[in-house]
Coordinates of C-alpha atoms and ligand atoms in Angstrom, one line a residue:
X1 CA 17.9 122.6 155.9
X2 CA 17.6 123.0 159.2
X3 CA 16.4 126.6 160.7
X4 CA 19.4 127.4 162.2
X5 CA 21.2 126.6 159.7
X6 CA 19.3 128.4 156.8
X7 CA 19.3 131.6 159.6
X8 CA 22.9 131.2 159.7
X9 CA 22.6 132.0 156.0
X10 CA 20.4 134.5 155.7
X11 CA 22.0 136.3 158.4
X12 CA 25.8 136.1 156.6
X13 CA 24.4 137.0 153.7
X14 CA 22.0 140.1 154.7
X15 CA 24.2 141.6 157.6
X16 CA 27.5 142.5 155.1
X17 CA 27.7 145.8 153.2
X18 CA 27.9 145.4 149.9
X19 CA 25.8 148.0 147.0
X20 CA 26.2 148.1 144.0
X21 CA 29.6 148.0 142.6
X22 CA 30.9 146.9 146.0
X23 CA 29.7 143.1 146.0
X24 CA 33.1 141.5 146.8
X25 CA 31.7 140.4 150.8
X26 CA 29.2 138.8 149.0
X27 CA 31.1 137.3 146.3
X28 CA 33.4 135.6 149.0
X29 CA 30.6 134.4 151.0
X30 CA 28.7 132.7 147.9
X31 CA 32.0 131.3 146.8
X32 CA 32.8 129.8 150.4
X33 CA 29.5 128.1 150.3
X34 CA 29.5 127.3 146.4
X35 CA 32.9 126.0 146.2
X36 CA 32.8 122.6 147.9
X37 CA 29.5 122.0 145.9
X38 CA 30.6 123.1 142.1
X39 CA 33.1 121.8 139.5
X40 CA 34.7 125.3 138.8
X41 CA 34.2 128.9 139.4
X42 CA 34.7 131.9 137.6
X43 CA 34.7 135.4 137.6
X44 CA 33.8 137.5 134.7
X45 CA 34.9 140.7 133.6
X46 CA 32.9 142.9 135.9
X47 CA 32.7 140.8 139.0
X48 CA 29.9 138.3 138.3
X49 CA 30.6 135.2 139.8
X50 CA 29.9 132.1 137.6
X51 CA 30.4 128.6 139.3
X52 CA 29.4 125.4 137.0
X53 CA 27.8 122.8 139.3
X54 CA 28.2 119.8 137.4
X55 CA 30.6 118.6 134.3
X56 CA 29.6 119.7 131.2
X57 CA 28.6 117.9 128.3
X58 CA 28.0 118.8 125.3
X59 CA 24.8 116.7 124.7
X60 CA 23.0 118.4 127.5
X61 CA 21.3 121.7 127.9
X62 CA 22.8 124.6 129.4
X63 CA 20.6 125.8 132.6
X64 CA 21.5 129.2 134.1
X65 CA 19.9 130.1 137.6
X66 CA 20.5 133.8 138.6
X67 CA 20.5 135.9 141.2
X68 CA 21.9 139.3 141.8
X69 CA 24.7 139.9 145.0
X70 CA 24.7 143.7 145.2
X71 CA 21.8 145.8 147.3
X72 CA 20.6 149.6 147.1
X73 CA 23.0 151.6 149.0
X74 CA 24.4 154.8 149.1
X75 CA 28.1 156.4 148.0
X76 CA 30.1 159.4 149.7
X77 CA 30.3 162.0 147.1
X78 CA 32.4 164.4 149.3
X79 CA 33.3 165.8 152.6
X80 CA 32.2 168.8 153.9
X81 CA 34.7 171.1 155.5
X82 CA 32.7 170.7 158.9
X83 CA 33.1 166.8 158.6
X84 CA 29.3 165.9 157.0
X85 CA 29.5 163.1 154.4
X86 CA 26.8 164.3 150.8
X87 CA 26.4 161.3 149.1
X88 CA 25.0 159.7 145.6
X89 CA 22.1 157.1 146.3
X90 CA 23.3 153.9 144.0
X91 CA 19.3 151.9 142.8
X92 CA 16.0 153.4 143.7
X93 CA 15.2 154.9 146.9
X94 CA 12.5 156.4 147.9
X95 CA 13.7 160.1 149.3
X96 CA 12.0 159.8 153.1
X97 CA 13.2 156.0 153.7
X98 CA 17.0 157.8 153.3
X99 CA 15.9 160.7 156.5
X100 CA 17.0 159.3 159.9
X101 CA 18.9 156.4 159.6
X102 CA 21.7 154.5 161.0
X103 CA 24.2 153.5 157.7
X104 CA 27.6 151.6 157.6
X105 CA 30.5 153.3 155.6
X106 CA 33.3 151.1 154.1
X107 CA 36.0 152.8 154.3
X108 CA 39.9 151.6 153.6
X109 CA 40.4 151.8 157.4
X110 CA 37.1 149.4 158.2
X111 CA 33.5 149.8 158.9
X112 CA 32.3 153.3 160.2
X113 CA 28.8 153.9 161.5
X114 CA 26.7 157.7 160.7
X115 CA 23.8 158.8 161.0
X116 CA 21.0 160.9 157.9
X117 CA 20.4 163.4 160.5
X118 CA 16.9 165.6 160.4
X119 CA 16.2 168.6 161.6
X120 CA 14.0 168.5 164.9
X121 CA 10.3 169.8 164.3
X122 CA 11.3 172.7 166.8
X123 CA 12.7 174.9 164.5
X124 CA 9.9 173.6 161.7
X125 CA 7.2 176.1 160.9
X126 CA 3.9 174.4 161.4
X127 CA 2.8 174.5 158.0
X128 CA 5.5 172.8 156.2
X129 CA 6.0 169.9 159.0
X130 CA 4.3 167.6 156.3
X131 CA 6.9 168.5 153.6
X132 CA 9.3 165.4 152.7
X133 CA 13.1 166.1 152.9
X134 CA 14.6 165.8 149.3
X135 CA 17.6 163.7 149.5
X136 CA 20.0 166.9 148.1
X137 CA 19.7 168.2 151.6
X138 CA 20.5 165.5 153.5
X139 CA 24.1 164.5 154.9
X140 CA 25.9 161.7 156.7
X141 CA 26.7 162.6 160.5
X142 CA 29.7 160.5 161.3
X143 CA 30.8 162.3 164.2
X144 CA 33.8 163.8 162.8
X145 CA 35.0 167.0 164.1
X146 CA 36.1 168.4 160.5
X147 CA 37.0 167.0 157.1
X148 CA 40.7 166.1 158.2
X149 CA 39.8 164.0 160.9
X150 CA 36.5 162.0 158.8
X151 CA 39.8 161.9 156.2
X152 CA 42.5 161.0 158.8
X153 CA 41.1 159.1 161.3
X154 CA 37.7 157.6 160.3
X155 CA 39.7 156.9 156.7
X156 CA 36.6 157.9 154.6
X157 CA 37.0 159.0 150.7
X158 CA 35.0 159.9 148.0
X159 CA 33.6 156.6 146.4
X160 CA 33.5 154.9 149.7
X161 CA 30.2 152.5 149.6
X162 CA 27.4 152.8 152.1
X163 CA 24.5 150.3 153.4
X164 CA 22.0 150.7 155.7
X165 CA 22.8 149.6 159.3
X166 CA 19.7 147.2 160.4
X167 CA 20.9 143.3 161.5
X168 CA 18.9 140.4 160.4
X169 CA 16.5 139.0 163.0
X170 CA 13.3 137.0 163.1
X171 CA 10.6 138.8 163.9
X172 CA 8.6 138.2 167.4
X173 CA 8.9 134.0 166.8
X174 CA 7.0 133.4 164.1
X175 CA 8.1 132.4 160.5
X176 CA 9.0 136.1 159.1
X177 CA 12.3 137.5 158.9
X178 CA 13.4 141.2 159.4
X179 CA 16.7 142.4 157.5
X180 CA 18.1 144.4 154.7
X181 CA 19.2 143.9 151.5
X182 CA 16.5 140.7 150.8
X183 CA 16.5 142.2 147.1
X184 CA 18.7 140.2 146.7
X185 CA 20.5 138.1 148.7
X186 CA 16.9 135.7 149.3
X187 CA 17.9 135.0 145.5
X188 CA 21.7 134.1 146.6
X189 CA 20.0 132.1 149.7
X190 CA 18.0 129.8 147.4
X191 CA 20.5 128.9 144.8
X192 CA 23.0 127.9 147.9
X193 CA 20.3 125.5 149.1
X194 CA 19.2 124.3 145.6
X195 CA 23.0 123.9 145.2
X196 CA 23.3 122.0 148.4
X197 CA 20.0 119.7 147.9
X198 CA 21.7 118.4 144.7
X199 CA 25.3 117.8 146.1
X200 CA 26.3 114.3 144.5
X201 CA 23.2 113.8 142.4
X202 CA 23.3 113.0 138.8
X203 CA 21.8 116.1 136.5
X204 CA 20.7 116.1 133.2
X205 CA 22.0 119.7 132.8
X206 CA 24.7 121.7 132.6
X207 CA 23.6 123.2 135.4
X208 CA 25.3 127.3 136.0
X209 CA 24.6 129.4 139.2
X210 CA 25.6 132.5 138.5
X211 CA 25.4 135.3 141.1
X212 CA 25.3 139.1 139.3
X213 CA 26.6 142.1 139.9
X214 CA 25.5 145.7 139.5
X215 CA 21.9 144.9 138.7
X216 CA 19.9 147.6 140.8
X217 CA 21.9 150.0 138.3
X218 CA 20.4 148.2 135.2
X219 CA 21.1 144.5 135.3
X220 CA 24.4 144.7 134.2
X221 CA 25.8 141.4 135.6
X222 CA 23.0 139.3 134.0
X223 CA 24.7 140.8 130.7
X224 CA 27.8 139.8 130.6
X225 CA 27.6 136.3 132.3
X226 CA 24.7 135.5 130.5
X227 CA 27.1 135.9 127.1
X228 CA 29.4 134.0 128.7
X229 CA 27.4 130.9 130.2
X230 CA 25.5 130.5 126.7
X231 CA 21.5 129.7 128.8
X232 CA 19.6 127.3 126.9
X233 CA 16.7 127.8 129.8
X234 CA 17.2 130.8 132.5
X235 CA 15.6 131.0 135.6
X236 CA 16.3 133.9 137.4
X237 CA 15.7 134.3 141.6
X238 CA 14.6 137.5 142.9
X239 CA 12.7 139.3 146.0
X240 CA 9.0 139.9 145.2
X241 CA 6.8 142.7 145.9
X242 CA 4.3 141.4 148.8
X243 CA 1.2 144.1 148.8
X244 CA -0.3 142.7 151.9
X245 CA 0.2 145.5 154.4
X246 CA -1.8 148.8 155.6
X247 CA -2.6 150.8 152.3
X248 CA -1.2 149.2 149.3
X249 CA -3.3 147.8 146.6
X250 CA -3.6 144.8 144.7
X251 CA -3.3 146.9 141.8
X252 CA 0.1 147.7 142.6
X253 CA 0.8 143.8 143.2
X254 CA -0.4 140.6 144.1
X255 CA 1.6 139.1 146.3
X256 CA 1.5 137.7 149.9
X257 CA 3.8 136.2 153.0
X258 CA 3.6 132.9 153.4
X259 CA 1.4 131.8 150.1
X260 CA 4.4 130.1 148.4
X261 CA 7.4 131.6 145.7
X262 CA 5.6 134.2 143.1
X263 CA 6.0 133.9 139.2
X264 CA 6.0 137.4 137.4
X265 CA 3.7 137.0 134.8
X266 CA 4.8 140.6 133.9
X267 CA 7.1 143.4 134.8
X268 CA 8.6 146.2 132.8
X269 CA 11.6 144.4 131.8
X270 CA 10.6 141.0 130.5
X271 CA 7.6 138.6 129.5
X272 CA 7.9 134.7 130.8
X273 CA 8.5 132.4 127.8
X274 CA 4.8 130.4 128.1
X275 CA 6.0 127.2 127.7
X276 CA 8.7 127.8 130.7
X277 CA 5.9 129.3 132.9
X278 CA 3.9 126.3 132.1
X279 CA 6.0 123.5 133.4
X280 CA 6.8 125.9 136.1
X281 CA 3.4 125.6 137.1
X282 CA 3.1 121.8 136.1
X283 CA 5.8 120.9 138.9
X284 CA 4.9 123.1 141.2
X285 CA 1.1 121.5 141.0
X286 CA 2.7 117.9 141.3
X287 CA 5.0 118.8 143.8
X288 CA 2.2 120.3 145.9
X289 CA 4.2 123.8 146.2
X290 CA 2.1 127.1 146.2
X291 CA 2.5 129.1 144.0
X292 CA 1.4 132.9 143.4
X293 CA 1.2 135.3 140.3
X294 CA 2.8 138.7 140.5
X295 CA 1.6 141.2 137.4
X296 CA 3.9 144.3 137.9
X297 CA 3.9 147.5 135.7
X298 CA 7.4 148.6 137.1
X299 CA 10.6 146.5 138.5
X300 CA 13.2 145.7 136.0
X301 CA 15.4 141.7 136.4
X302 CA 17.8 139.7 135.7
X303 CA 15.5 137.6 133.5
X304 CA 15.9 140.0 130.8
X305 CA 18.9 139.7 130.1
X306 CA 19.1 136.2 130.3
X307 CA 16.1 135.6 128.3
X308 CA 17.7 137.9 125.2
X309 CA 21.4 137.3 125.3
X310 CA 22.7 135.9 122.4
X311 CA 19.8 134.2 120.4
X312 CA 17.5 134.3 123.3
X313 CA 16.4 131.8 125.9
X314 CA 12.9 130.9 127.6
X315 CA 13.6 132.9 131.1
X316 CA 11.3 133.0 133.9
X317 CA 11.5 134.9 137.2
X318 CA 10.6 133.5 140.4
X319 CA 10.2 135.5 143.3
X320 CA 10.2 135.4 146.9
X321 CA 7.8 137.8 148.2
X322 CA 9.5 140.5 150.4
X323 CA 7.6 143.7 151.7
X324 CA 9.4 146.8 152.1
X325 CA 12.2 146.8 149.7
X326 CA 14.5 148.9 149.0
X327 CA 14.6 150.0 152.6
X328 CA 16.3 149.5 156.3
X329 CA 13.9 146.6 157.0
X330 CA 12.4 144.1 154.7
X331 CA 10.4 141.4 155.6
X332 CA 10.3 137.3 154.3
X333 CA 8.6 134.1 155.1
X334 CA 10.9 131.4 155.7
X335 CA 8.1 129.1 154.3
X336 CA 8.3 130.6 151.3
X337 CA 12.0 130.5 151.1
X338 CA 11.7 126.9 151.7
X339 CA 9.1 126.1 148.8
X340 CA 11.0 128.4 146.6
X341 CA 14.0 125.8 147.1
X342 CA 12.0 122.9 146.6
X343 CA 10.5 123.9 143.3
X344 CA 13.9 125.0 142.2
X345 CA 15.6 121.9 143.2
X346 CA 12.5 120.0 141.2
X347 CA 13.1 121.8 138.1
X348 CA 16.7 121.5 137.9
X349 CA 16.0 117.6 138.4
X350 CA 13.8 117.5 135.4
X351 CA 15.0 119.8 132.9
X352 CA 16.4 117.2 130.3
X353 CA 17.4 117.5 126.9
X354 CA 14.1 116.3 125.7
X355 CA 12.2 118.7 127.8
X356 CA 14.5 121.6 127.0
X357 CA 14.2 121.0 123.6
X358 CA 10.4 120.6 123.5
X359 CA 10.1 124.2 125.8
X360 CA 12.3 126.0 123.8
X361 CA 10.0 124.8 120.3
X362 CA 7.9 127.4 118.8
X363 CA 5.0 126.1 117.0
X364 CA 4.3 127.4 113.7
X365 CA 1.2 126.1 112.4
Ligands
LIG401 CO1 16.3 142.6 142.7

């Protein structure tokens, strides 16, 4: 894919307002890209999009590639009498990432802008200025004159989704890109690009490209979709945890931007299948694709649900290193994106029946 086309895809996927439970606009974008490339597309009972890339043959193994459509966001809890919004967080946020930010609220009348107001230091006693504002104290100012104005003129209702208002952009001419929701729109972008690379190719597995819902609140969409897909192998695509900025330590994370896709060797939800891990490393080595590892003590990801669906299947999580996850402004490297696309494309091309049988076999002596 040419750089301009990649930028267009990344912009399209990250600018849209689609927090957990409100993935509709992303589902439409992914469908639009995958529909011309896939044999069949369906949506499961809670909204995950299952794209069957090629015609299914029982003699071929099922390979499930997944990425999640949702992003962390907020939800309108109620509107105060004077027209401010109180909110519920959706997914994991630091309280200090929420304050004094711009937001987009998706209402029945369209998109509405708002900001999480912050008190001025002028009125805060010197001794408490270092304290962090708690999310329970926060509110969103939409410029409404009162509750009726917020409801009738702006169309705001309890339950409306709210996402960061921050647009995709290149970061000063290099290979880094700034945007919100890299977690996990970058995974979806890899998936779409892999499908495009494989257009017309005769592949030796039944390939399922699954865009899941509700990952950020407990891997829910991966659970239902992997039940339907019956994977023999699972490849999950995620945003990784870059730790290459001041104050971040190797103990927290080991990924750096620009050093290739990361293989999660441990996170709090999953340990990858060892043979699949070694297969990925072998393919990366043959294709001269740089790889890095990450051992995280937190973090959950959809691969865990694919791994334990039905009778269990070898699974791995491949991540594109990302700075400042779960905030208004994340940063990724286009080089890592390109290398992840190359790696996943190569894996799909090699996962034939014999290879998958070998990976799935546990030695008994
Ligand atoms: Co994620």
